[in-house]
PDB file of C-alpha atoms in Angstrom:
ATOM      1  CA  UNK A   1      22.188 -65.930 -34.446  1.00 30.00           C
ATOM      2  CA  UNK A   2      18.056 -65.441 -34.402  1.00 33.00           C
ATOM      3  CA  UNK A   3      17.618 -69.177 -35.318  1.00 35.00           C
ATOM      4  CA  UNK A   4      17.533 -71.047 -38.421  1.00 34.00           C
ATOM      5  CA  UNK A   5      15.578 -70.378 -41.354  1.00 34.00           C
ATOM      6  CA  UNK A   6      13.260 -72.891 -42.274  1.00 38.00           C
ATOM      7  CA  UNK A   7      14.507 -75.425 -44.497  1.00 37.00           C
ATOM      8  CA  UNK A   8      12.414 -75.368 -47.571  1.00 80.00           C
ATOM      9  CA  UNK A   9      14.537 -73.005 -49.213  1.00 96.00           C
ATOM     10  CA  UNK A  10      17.108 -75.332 -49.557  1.00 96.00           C
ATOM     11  CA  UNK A  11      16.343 -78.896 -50.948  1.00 97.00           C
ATOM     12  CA  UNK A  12      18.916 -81.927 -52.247  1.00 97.00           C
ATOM     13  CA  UNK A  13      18.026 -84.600 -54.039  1.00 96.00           C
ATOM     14  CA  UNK A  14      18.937 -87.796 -55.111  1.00 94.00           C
ATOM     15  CA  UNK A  15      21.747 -86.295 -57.691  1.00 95.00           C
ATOM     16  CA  UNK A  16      21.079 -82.457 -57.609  1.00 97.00           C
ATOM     17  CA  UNK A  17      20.625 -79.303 -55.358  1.00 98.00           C
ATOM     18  CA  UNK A  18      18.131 -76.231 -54.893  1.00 98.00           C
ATOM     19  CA  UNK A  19      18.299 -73.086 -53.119  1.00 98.00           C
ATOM     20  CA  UNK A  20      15.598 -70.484 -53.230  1.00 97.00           C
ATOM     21  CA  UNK A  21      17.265 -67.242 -53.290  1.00 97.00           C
ATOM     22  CA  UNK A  22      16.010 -63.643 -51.502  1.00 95.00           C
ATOM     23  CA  UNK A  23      13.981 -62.660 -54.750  1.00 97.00           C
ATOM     24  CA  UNK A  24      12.383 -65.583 -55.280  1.00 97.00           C
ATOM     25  CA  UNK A  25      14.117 -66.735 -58.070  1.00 97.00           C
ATOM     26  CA  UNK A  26      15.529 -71.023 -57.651  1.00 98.00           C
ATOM     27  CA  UNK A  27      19.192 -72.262 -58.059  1.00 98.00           C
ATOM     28  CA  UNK A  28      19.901 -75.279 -59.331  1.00 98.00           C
ATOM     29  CA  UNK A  29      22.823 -77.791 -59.954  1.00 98.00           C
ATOM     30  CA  UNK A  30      23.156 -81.126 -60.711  1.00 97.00           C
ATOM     31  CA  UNK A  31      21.758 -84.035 -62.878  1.00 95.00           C
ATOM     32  CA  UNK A  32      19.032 -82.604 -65.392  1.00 96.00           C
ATOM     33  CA  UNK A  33      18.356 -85.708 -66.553  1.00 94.00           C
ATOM     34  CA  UNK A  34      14.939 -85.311 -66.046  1.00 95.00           C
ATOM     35  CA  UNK A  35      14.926 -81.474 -66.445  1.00 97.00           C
ATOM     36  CA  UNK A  36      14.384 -81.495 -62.576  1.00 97.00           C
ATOM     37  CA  UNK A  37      16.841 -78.415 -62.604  1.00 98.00           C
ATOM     38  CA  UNK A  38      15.022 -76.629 -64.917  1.00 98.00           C
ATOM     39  CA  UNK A  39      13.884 -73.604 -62.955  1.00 98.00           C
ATOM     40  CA  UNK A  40      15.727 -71.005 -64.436  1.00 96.00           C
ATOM     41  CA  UNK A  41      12.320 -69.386 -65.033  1.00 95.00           C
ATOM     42  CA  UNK A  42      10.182 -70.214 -61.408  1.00 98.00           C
ATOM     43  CA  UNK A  43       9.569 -66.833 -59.589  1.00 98.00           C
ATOM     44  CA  UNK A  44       7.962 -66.059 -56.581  1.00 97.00           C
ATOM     45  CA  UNK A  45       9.148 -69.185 -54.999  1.00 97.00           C
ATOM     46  CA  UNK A  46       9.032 -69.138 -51.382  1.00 97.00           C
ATOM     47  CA  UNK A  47       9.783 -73.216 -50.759  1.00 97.00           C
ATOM     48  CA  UNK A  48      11.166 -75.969 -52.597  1.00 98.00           C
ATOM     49  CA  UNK A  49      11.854 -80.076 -52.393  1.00 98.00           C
ATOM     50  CA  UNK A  50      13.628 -81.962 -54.526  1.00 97.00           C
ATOM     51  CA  UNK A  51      12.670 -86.026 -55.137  1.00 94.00           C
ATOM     52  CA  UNK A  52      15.950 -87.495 -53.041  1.00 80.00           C
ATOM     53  CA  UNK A  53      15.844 -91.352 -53.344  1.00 77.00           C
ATOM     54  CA  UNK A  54      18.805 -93.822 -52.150  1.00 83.00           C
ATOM     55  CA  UNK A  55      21.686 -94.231 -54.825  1.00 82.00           C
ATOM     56  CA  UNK A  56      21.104 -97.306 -56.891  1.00 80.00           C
ATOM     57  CA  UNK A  57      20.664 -98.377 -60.375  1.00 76.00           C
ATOM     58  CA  UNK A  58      17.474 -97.233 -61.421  1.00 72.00           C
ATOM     59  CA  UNK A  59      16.757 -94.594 -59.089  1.00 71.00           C
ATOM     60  CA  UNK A  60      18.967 -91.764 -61.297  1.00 76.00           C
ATOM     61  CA  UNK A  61      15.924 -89.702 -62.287  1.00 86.00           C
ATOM     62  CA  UNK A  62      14.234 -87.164 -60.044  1.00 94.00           C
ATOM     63  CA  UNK A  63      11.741 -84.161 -59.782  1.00 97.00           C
ATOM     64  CA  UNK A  64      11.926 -81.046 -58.189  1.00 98.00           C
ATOM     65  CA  UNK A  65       9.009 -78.976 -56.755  1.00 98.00           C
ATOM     66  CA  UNK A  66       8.453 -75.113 -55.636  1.00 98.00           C
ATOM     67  CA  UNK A  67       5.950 -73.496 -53.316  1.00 97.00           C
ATOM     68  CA  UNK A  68       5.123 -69.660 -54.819  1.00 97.00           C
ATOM     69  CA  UNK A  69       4.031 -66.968 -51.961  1.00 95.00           C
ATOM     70  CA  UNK A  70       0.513 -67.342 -53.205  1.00 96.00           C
ATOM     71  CA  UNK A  71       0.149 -71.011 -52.217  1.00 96.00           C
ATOM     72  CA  UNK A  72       0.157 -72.333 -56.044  1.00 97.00           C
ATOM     73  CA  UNK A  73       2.672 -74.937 -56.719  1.00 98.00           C
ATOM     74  CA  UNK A  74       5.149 -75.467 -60.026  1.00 98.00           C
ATOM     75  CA  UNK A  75       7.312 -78.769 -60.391  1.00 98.00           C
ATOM     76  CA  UNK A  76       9.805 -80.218 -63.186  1.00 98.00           C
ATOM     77  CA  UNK A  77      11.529 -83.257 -63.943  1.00 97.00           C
ATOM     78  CA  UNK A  78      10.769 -86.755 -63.919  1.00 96.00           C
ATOM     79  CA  UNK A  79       7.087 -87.489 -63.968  1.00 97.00           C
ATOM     80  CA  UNK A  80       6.204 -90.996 -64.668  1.00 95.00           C
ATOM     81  CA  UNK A  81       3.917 -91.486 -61.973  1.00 97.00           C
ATOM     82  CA  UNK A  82       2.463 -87.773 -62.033  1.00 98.00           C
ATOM     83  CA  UNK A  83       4.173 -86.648 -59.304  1.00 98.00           C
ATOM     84  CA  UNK A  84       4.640 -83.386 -61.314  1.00 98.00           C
ATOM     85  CA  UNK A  85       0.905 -82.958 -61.686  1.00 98.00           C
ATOM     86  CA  UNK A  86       0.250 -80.184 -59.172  1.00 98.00           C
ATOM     87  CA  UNK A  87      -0.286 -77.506 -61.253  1.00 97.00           C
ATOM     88  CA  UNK A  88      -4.097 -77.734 -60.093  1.00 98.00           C
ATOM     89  CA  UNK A  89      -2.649 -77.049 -56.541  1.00 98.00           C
ATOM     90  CA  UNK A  90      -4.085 -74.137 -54.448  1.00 98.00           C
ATOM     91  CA  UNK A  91      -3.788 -72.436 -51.227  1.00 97.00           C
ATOM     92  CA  UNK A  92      -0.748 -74.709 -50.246  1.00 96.00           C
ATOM     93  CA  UNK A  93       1.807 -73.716 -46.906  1.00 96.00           C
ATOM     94  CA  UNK A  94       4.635 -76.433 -47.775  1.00 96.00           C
ATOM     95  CA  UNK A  95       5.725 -79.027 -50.366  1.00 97.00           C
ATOM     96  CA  UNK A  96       7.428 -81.938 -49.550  1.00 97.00           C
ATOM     97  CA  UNK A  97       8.751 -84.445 -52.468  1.00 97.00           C
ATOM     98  CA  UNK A  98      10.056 -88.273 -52.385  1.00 95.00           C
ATOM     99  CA  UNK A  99      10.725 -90.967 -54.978  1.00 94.00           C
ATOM    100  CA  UNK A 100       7.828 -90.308 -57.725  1.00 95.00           C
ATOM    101  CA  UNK A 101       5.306 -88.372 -55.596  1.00 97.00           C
ATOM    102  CA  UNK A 102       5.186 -85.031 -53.584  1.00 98.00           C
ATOM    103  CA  UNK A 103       2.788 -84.072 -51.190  1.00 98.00           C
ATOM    104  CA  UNK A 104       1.949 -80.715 -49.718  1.00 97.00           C
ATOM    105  CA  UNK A 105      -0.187 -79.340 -47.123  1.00 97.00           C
ATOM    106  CA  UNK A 106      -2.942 -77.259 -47.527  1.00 97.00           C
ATOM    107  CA  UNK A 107      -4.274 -73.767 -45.552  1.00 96.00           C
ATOM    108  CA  UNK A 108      -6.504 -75.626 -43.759  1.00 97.00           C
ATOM    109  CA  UNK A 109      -3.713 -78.423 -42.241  1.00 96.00           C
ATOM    110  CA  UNK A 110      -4.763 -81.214 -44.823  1.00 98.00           C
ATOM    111  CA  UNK A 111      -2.329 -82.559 -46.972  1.00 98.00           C
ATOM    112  CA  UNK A 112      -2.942 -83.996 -50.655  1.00 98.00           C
ATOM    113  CA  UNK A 113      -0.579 -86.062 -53.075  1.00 98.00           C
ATOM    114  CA  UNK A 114       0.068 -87.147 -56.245  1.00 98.00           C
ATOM    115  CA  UNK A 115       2.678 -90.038 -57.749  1.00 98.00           C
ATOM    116  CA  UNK A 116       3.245 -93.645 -56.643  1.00 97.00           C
ATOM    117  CA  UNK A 117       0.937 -95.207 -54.252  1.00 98.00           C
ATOM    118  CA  UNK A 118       2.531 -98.488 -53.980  1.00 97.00           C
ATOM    119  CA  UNK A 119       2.740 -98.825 -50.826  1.00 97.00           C
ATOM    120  CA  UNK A 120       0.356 -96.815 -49.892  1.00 98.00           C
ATOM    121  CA  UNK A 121       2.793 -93.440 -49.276  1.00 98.00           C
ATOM    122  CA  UNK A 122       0.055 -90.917 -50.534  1.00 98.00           C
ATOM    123  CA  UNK A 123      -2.410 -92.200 -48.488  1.00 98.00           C
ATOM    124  CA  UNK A 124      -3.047 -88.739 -46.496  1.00 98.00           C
ATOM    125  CA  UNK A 125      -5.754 -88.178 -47.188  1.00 97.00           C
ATOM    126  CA  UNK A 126      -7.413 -88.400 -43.835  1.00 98.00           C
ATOM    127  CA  UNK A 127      -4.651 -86.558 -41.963  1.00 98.00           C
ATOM    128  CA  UNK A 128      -5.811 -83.196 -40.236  1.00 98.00           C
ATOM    129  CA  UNK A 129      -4.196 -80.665 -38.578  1.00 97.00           C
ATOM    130  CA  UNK A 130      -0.558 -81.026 -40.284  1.00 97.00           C
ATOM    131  CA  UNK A 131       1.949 -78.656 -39.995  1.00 96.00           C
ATOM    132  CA  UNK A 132       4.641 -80.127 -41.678  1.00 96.00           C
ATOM    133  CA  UNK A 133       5.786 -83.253 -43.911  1.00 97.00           C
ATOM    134  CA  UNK A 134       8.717 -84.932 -45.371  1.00 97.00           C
ATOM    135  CA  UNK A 135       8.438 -87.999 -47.744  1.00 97.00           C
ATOM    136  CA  UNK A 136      11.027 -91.072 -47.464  1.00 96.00           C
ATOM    137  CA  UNK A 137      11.391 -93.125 -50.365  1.00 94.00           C
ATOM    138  CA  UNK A 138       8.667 -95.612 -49.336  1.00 95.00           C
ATOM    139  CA  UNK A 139       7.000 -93.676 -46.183  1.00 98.00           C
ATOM    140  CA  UNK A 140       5.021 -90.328 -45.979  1.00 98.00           C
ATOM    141  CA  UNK A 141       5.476 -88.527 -42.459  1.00 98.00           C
ATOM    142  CA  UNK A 142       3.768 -85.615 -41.142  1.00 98.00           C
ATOM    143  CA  UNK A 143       3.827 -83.110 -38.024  1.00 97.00           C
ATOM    144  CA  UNK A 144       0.566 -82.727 -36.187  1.00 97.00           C
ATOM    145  CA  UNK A 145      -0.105 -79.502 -34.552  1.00 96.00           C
ATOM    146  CA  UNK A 146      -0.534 -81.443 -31.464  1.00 97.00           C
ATOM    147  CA  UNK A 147       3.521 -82.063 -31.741  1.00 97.00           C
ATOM    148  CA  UNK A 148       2.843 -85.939 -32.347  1.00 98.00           C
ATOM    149  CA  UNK A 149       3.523 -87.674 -35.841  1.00 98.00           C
ATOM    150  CA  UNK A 150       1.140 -89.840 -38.581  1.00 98.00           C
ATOM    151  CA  UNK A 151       2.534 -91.897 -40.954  1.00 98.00           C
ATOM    152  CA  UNK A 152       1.669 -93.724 -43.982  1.00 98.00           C
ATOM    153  CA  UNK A 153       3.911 -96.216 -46.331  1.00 98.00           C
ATOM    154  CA  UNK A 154       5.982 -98.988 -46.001  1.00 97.00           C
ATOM    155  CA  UNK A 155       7.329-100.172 -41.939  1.00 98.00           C
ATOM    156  CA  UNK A 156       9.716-102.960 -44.049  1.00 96.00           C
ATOM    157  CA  UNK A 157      12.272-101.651 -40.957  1.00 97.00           C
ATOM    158  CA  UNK A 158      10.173 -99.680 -38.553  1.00 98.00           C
ATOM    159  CA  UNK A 159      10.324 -96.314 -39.788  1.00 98.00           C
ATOM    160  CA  UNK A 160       6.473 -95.195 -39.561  1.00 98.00           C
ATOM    161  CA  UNK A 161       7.258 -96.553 -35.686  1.00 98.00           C
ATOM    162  CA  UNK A 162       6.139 -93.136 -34.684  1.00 98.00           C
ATOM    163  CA  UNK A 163       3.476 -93.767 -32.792  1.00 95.00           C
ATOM    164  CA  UNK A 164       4.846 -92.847 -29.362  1.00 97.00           C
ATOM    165  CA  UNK A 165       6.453 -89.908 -30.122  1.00 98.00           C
ATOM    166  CA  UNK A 166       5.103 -86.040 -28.738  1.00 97.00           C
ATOM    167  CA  UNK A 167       6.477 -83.107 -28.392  1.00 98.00           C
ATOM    168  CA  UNK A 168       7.732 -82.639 -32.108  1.00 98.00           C
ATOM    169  CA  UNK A 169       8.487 -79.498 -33.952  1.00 97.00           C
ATOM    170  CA  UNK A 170       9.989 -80.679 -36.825  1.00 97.00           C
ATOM    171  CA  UNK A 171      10.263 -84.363 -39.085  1.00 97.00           C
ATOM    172  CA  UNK A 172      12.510 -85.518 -42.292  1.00 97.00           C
ATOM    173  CA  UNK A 173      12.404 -88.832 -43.590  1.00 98.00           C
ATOM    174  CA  UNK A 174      15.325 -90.798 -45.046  1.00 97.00           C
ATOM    175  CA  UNK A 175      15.395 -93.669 -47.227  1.00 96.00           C
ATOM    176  CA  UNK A 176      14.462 -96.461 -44.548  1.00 97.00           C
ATOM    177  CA  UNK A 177      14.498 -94.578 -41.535  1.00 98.00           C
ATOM    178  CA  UNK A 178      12.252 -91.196 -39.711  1.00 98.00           C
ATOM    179  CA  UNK A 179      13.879 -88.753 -37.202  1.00 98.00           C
ATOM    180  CA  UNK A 180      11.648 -86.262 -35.278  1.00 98.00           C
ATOM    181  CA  UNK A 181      13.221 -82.622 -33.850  1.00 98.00           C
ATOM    182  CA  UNK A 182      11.340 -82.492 -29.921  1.00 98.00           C
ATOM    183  CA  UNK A 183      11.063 -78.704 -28.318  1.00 97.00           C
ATOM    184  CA  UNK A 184      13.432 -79.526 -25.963  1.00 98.00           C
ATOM    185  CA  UNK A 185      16.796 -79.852 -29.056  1.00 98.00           C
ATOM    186  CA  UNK A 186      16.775 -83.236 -28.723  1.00 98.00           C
ATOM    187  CA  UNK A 187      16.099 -85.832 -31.431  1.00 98.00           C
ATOM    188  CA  UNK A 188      14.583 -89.258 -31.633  1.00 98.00           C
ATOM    189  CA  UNK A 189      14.702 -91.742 -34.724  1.00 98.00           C
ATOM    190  CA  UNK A 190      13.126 -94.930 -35.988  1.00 98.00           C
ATOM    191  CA  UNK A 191      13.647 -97.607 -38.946  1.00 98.00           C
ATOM    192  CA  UNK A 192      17.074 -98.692 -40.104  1.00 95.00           C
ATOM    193  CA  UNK A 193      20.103 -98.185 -38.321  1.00 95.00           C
ATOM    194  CA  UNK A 194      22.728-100.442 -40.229  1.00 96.00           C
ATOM    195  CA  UNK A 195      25.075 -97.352 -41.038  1.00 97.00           C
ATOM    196  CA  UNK A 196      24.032 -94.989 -38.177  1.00 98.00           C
ATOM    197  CA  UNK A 197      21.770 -92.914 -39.039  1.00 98.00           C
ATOM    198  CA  UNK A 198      19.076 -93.187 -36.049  1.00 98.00           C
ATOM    199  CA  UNK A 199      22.826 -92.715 -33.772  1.00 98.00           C
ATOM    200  CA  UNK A 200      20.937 -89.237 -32.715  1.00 98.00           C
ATOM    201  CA  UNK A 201      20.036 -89.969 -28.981  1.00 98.00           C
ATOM    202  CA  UNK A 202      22.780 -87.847 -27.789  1.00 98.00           C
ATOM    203  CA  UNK A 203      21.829 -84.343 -29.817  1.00 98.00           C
ATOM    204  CA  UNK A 204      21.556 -81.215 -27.747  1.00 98.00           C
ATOM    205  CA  UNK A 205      20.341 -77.944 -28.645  1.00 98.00           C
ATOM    206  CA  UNK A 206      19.412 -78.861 -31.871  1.00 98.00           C
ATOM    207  CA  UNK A 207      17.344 -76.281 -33.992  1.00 97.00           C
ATOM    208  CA  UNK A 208      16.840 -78.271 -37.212  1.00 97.00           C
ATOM    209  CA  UNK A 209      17.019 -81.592 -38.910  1.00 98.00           C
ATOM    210  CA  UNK A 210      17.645 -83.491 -42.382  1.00 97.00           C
ATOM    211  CA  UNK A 211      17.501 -87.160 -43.263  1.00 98.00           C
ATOM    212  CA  UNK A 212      19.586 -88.120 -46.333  1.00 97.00           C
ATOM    213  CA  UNK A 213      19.179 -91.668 -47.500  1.00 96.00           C
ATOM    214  CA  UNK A 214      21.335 -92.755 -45.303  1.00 97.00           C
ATOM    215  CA  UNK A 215      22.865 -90.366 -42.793  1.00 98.00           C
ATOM    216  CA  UNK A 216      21.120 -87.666 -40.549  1.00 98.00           C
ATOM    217  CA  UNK A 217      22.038 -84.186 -40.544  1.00 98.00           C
ATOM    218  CA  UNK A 218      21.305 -81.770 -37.694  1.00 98.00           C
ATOM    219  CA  UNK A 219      21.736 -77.421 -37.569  1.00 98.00           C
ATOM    220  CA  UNK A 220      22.097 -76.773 -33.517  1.00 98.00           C
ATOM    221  CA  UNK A 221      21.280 -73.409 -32.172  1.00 98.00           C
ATOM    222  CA  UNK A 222      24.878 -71.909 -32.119  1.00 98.00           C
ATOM    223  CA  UNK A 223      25.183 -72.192 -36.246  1.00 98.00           C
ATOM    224  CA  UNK A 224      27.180 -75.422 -36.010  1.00 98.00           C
ATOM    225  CA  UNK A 225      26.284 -78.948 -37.431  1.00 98.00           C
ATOM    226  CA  UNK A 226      26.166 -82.323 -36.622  1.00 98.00           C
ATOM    227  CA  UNK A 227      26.196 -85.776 -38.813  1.00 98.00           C
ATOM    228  CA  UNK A 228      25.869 -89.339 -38.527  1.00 98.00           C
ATOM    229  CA  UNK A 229      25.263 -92.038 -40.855  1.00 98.00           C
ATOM    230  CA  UNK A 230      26.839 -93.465 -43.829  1.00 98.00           C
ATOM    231  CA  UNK A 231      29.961 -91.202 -44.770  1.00 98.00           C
ATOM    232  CA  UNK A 232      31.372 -93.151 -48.191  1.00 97.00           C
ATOM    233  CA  UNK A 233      31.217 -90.026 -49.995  1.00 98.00           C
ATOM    234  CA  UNK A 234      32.501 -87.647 -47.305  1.00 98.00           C
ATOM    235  CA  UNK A 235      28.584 -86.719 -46.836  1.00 98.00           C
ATOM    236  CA  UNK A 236      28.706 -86.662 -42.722  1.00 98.00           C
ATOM    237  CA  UNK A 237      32.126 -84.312 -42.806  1.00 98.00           C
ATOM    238  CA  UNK A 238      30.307 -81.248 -41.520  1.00 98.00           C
ATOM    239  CA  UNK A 239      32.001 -80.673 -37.959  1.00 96.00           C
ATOM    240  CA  UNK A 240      34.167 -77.653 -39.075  1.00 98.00           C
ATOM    241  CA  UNK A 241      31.026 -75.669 -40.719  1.00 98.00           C
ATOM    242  CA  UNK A 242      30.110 -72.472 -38.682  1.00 98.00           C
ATOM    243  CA  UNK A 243      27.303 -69.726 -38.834  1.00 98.00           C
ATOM    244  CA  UNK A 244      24.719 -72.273 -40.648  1.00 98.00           C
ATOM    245  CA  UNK A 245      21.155 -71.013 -40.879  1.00 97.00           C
ATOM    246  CA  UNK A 246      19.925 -74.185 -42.705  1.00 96.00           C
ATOM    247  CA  UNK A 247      21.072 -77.693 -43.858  1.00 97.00           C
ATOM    248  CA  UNK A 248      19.534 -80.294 -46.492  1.00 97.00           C
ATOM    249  CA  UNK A 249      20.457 -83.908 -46.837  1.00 98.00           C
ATOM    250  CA  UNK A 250      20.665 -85.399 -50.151  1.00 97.00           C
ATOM    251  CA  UNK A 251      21.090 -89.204 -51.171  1.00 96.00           C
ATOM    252  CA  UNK A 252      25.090 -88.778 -50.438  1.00 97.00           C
ATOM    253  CA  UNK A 253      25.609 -85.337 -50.401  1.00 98.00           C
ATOM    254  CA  UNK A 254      24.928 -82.046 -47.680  1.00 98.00           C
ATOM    255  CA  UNK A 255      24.399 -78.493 -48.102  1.00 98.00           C
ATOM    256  CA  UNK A 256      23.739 -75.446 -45.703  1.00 98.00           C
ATOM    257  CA  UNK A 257      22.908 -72.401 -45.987  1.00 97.00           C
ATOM    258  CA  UNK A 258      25.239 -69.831 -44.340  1.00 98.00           C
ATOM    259  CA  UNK A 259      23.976 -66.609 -42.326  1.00 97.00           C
ATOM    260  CA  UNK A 260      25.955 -64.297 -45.049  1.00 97.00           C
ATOM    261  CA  UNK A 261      24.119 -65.504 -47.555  1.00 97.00           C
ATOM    262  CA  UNK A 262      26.635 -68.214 -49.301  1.00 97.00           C
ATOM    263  CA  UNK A 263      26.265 -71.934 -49.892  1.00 98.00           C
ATOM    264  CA  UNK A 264      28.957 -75.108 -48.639  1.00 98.00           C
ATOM    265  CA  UNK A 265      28.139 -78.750 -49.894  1.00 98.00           C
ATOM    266  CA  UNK A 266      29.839 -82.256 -48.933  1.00 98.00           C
ATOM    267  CA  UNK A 267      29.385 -85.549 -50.272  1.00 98.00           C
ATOM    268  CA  UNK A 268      28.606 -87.460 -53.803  1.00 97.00           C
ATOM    269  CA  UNK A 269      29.350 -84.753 -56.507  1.00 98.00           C
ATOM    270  CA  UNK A 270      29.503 -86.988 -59.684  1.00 96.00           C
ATOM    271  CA  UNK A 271      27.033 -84.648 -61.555  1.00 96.00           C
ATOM    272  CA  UNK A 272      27.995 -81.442 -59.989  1.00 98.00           C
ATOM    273  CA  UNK A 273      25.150 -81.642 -57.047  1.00 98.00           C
ATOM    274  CA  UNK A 274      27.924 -80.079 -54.918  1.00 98.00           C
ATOM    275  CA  UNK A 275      29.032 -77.308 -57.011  1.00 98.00           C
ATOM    276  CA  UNK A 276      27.539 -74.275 -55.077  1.00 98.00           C
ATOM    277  CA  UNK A 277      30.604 -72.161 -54.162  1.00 95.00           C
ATOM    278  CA  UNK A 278      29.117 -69.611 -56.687  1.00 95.00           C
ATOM    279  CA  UNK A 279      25.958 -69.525 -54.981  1.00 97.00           C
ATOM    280  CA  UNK A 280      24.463 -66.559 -53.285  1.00 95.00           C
ATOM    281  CA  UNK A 281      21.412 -65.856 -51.628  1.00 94.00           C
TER     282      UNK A 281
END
């Protein structure tokens, strides 16, 4: 196995899933409540996110977002605080989306957003020199070149606590918790704990990393994966998946990506986020 691909072309949300397939053309499955998986027409799609948001009462509606090869951006679903407005979006690398906003990062390593500023999640724009993001329900977090972190949001349980971390080649925010990927395969975490989700300290070798709302999903180098957090919905019952190029965390559900080409999913499947058996890439 050459390593993992990178995990934008695979995205789950708060109660649907997204793949980008070979030819640049988007699955999707799930809750269209919104019409977040209407993307039976996107092309050229080279990344995607989906708005994933913990599982409560009036959290059912969601967007989804895709990055084309040119750097423009397309999005669908929910938009009540704009965070579909990107069509004016240019010369973006990567597109990261949370509950009502999505941010992205531009050519030059800034990063811009659009949706609900609340507390203060699309504040970004001051960051530099970002390589990567990933949006939590209340907290923005992004990858400095530098391998250390910036975040901007709410800290209600510590999870912009990133301060002191280095080293980092990847991030992936959860609902009230952060987890950082270091060079080295190991992993770090920060914010709330109460179901197990930051229980990461003891990763090795790991190659990539997801935050559902709460449970943590890692891809190691060897094409297996690892899970901890909340399991109610059968979400962290990964251990028997093999050959796994990439993995997503949803709000109770987990998909990967398998090196020939197919799709496996665990977890919450009330609206048929799960149903990717079909899939191929």
């Amino acid at each position: 196995m050459s390593g993992p691909v990178s995990v934008s072309v695979l995205a789950a949300g708060r109660r649907h899933s997204v793949a980008v397939r070979s030819d640049g053309t988007v699955l999707a499955t799930g809750h269209n409540g919104a019409r977040e998986c209407e993307v039976l027409g996107w092309s050229g799609v080279v990344g995607v996110a989906a708005g994933n948001v913990h599982t409560a009462t009036n959290t059912g509606r969601s967007h989804t977002v895709g990055l084309r090869s040119g750097g423009t951006v397309i999005a669908t679903g929910w938009n009540g605080d704009g965070q579909c407005e990107v069509q004016e979006w240019r010369d973006m690398t990567t597109v990261a989306a949370g509950w009502r906003r999505t941010l992205g990062i531009r050519r030059n390593g800034t990063v811009i957003a659009t949706g609900r500023n609340v507390e203060a999640q699309c504040d970004v724009g001051e960051w530099t020199e970002v390589v990567a993001i990933a949006c939590g329900d209340w907290h923005s977090v992004g990858l400095r070149s530098d391998g250390t972190a910036v975040t901007a949001g709410s800290n209600q349980r510590g999870q912009s606590e990133t301060h002191a971390w280095n080293g980092l080649i990847a991030v992936s925010a959860g609902y009230l918790h952060t987890v950082g990927l270091r060079h080295n395969g190991t992993v770090v975490a920060a914010g709330a704990s109460g179901a197990g989700e930051c229980s990461v300290s003891s990763w090795r070798n790991v190659a990539a990393i997801a935050a559902g709302s709460r449970h943590t999903v890692s891809l190691t180098h060897d094409g297996n994966v690892l899970a901890t957090g909340d399991n109610s919905y059968g979400q962290c019952d990964v251990r028997d998946w093999r050959n796994v190029v990439a993995v997503a965390a949803g709000s109770a559900h987990t998909l990967a990506l398998c090196a020939d080409g197919s799709f496996l999913a665990v977890g919450h499947n009330a609206n048929g986020q799960c149903d990717v058996s079909g899939w191929r890439r």
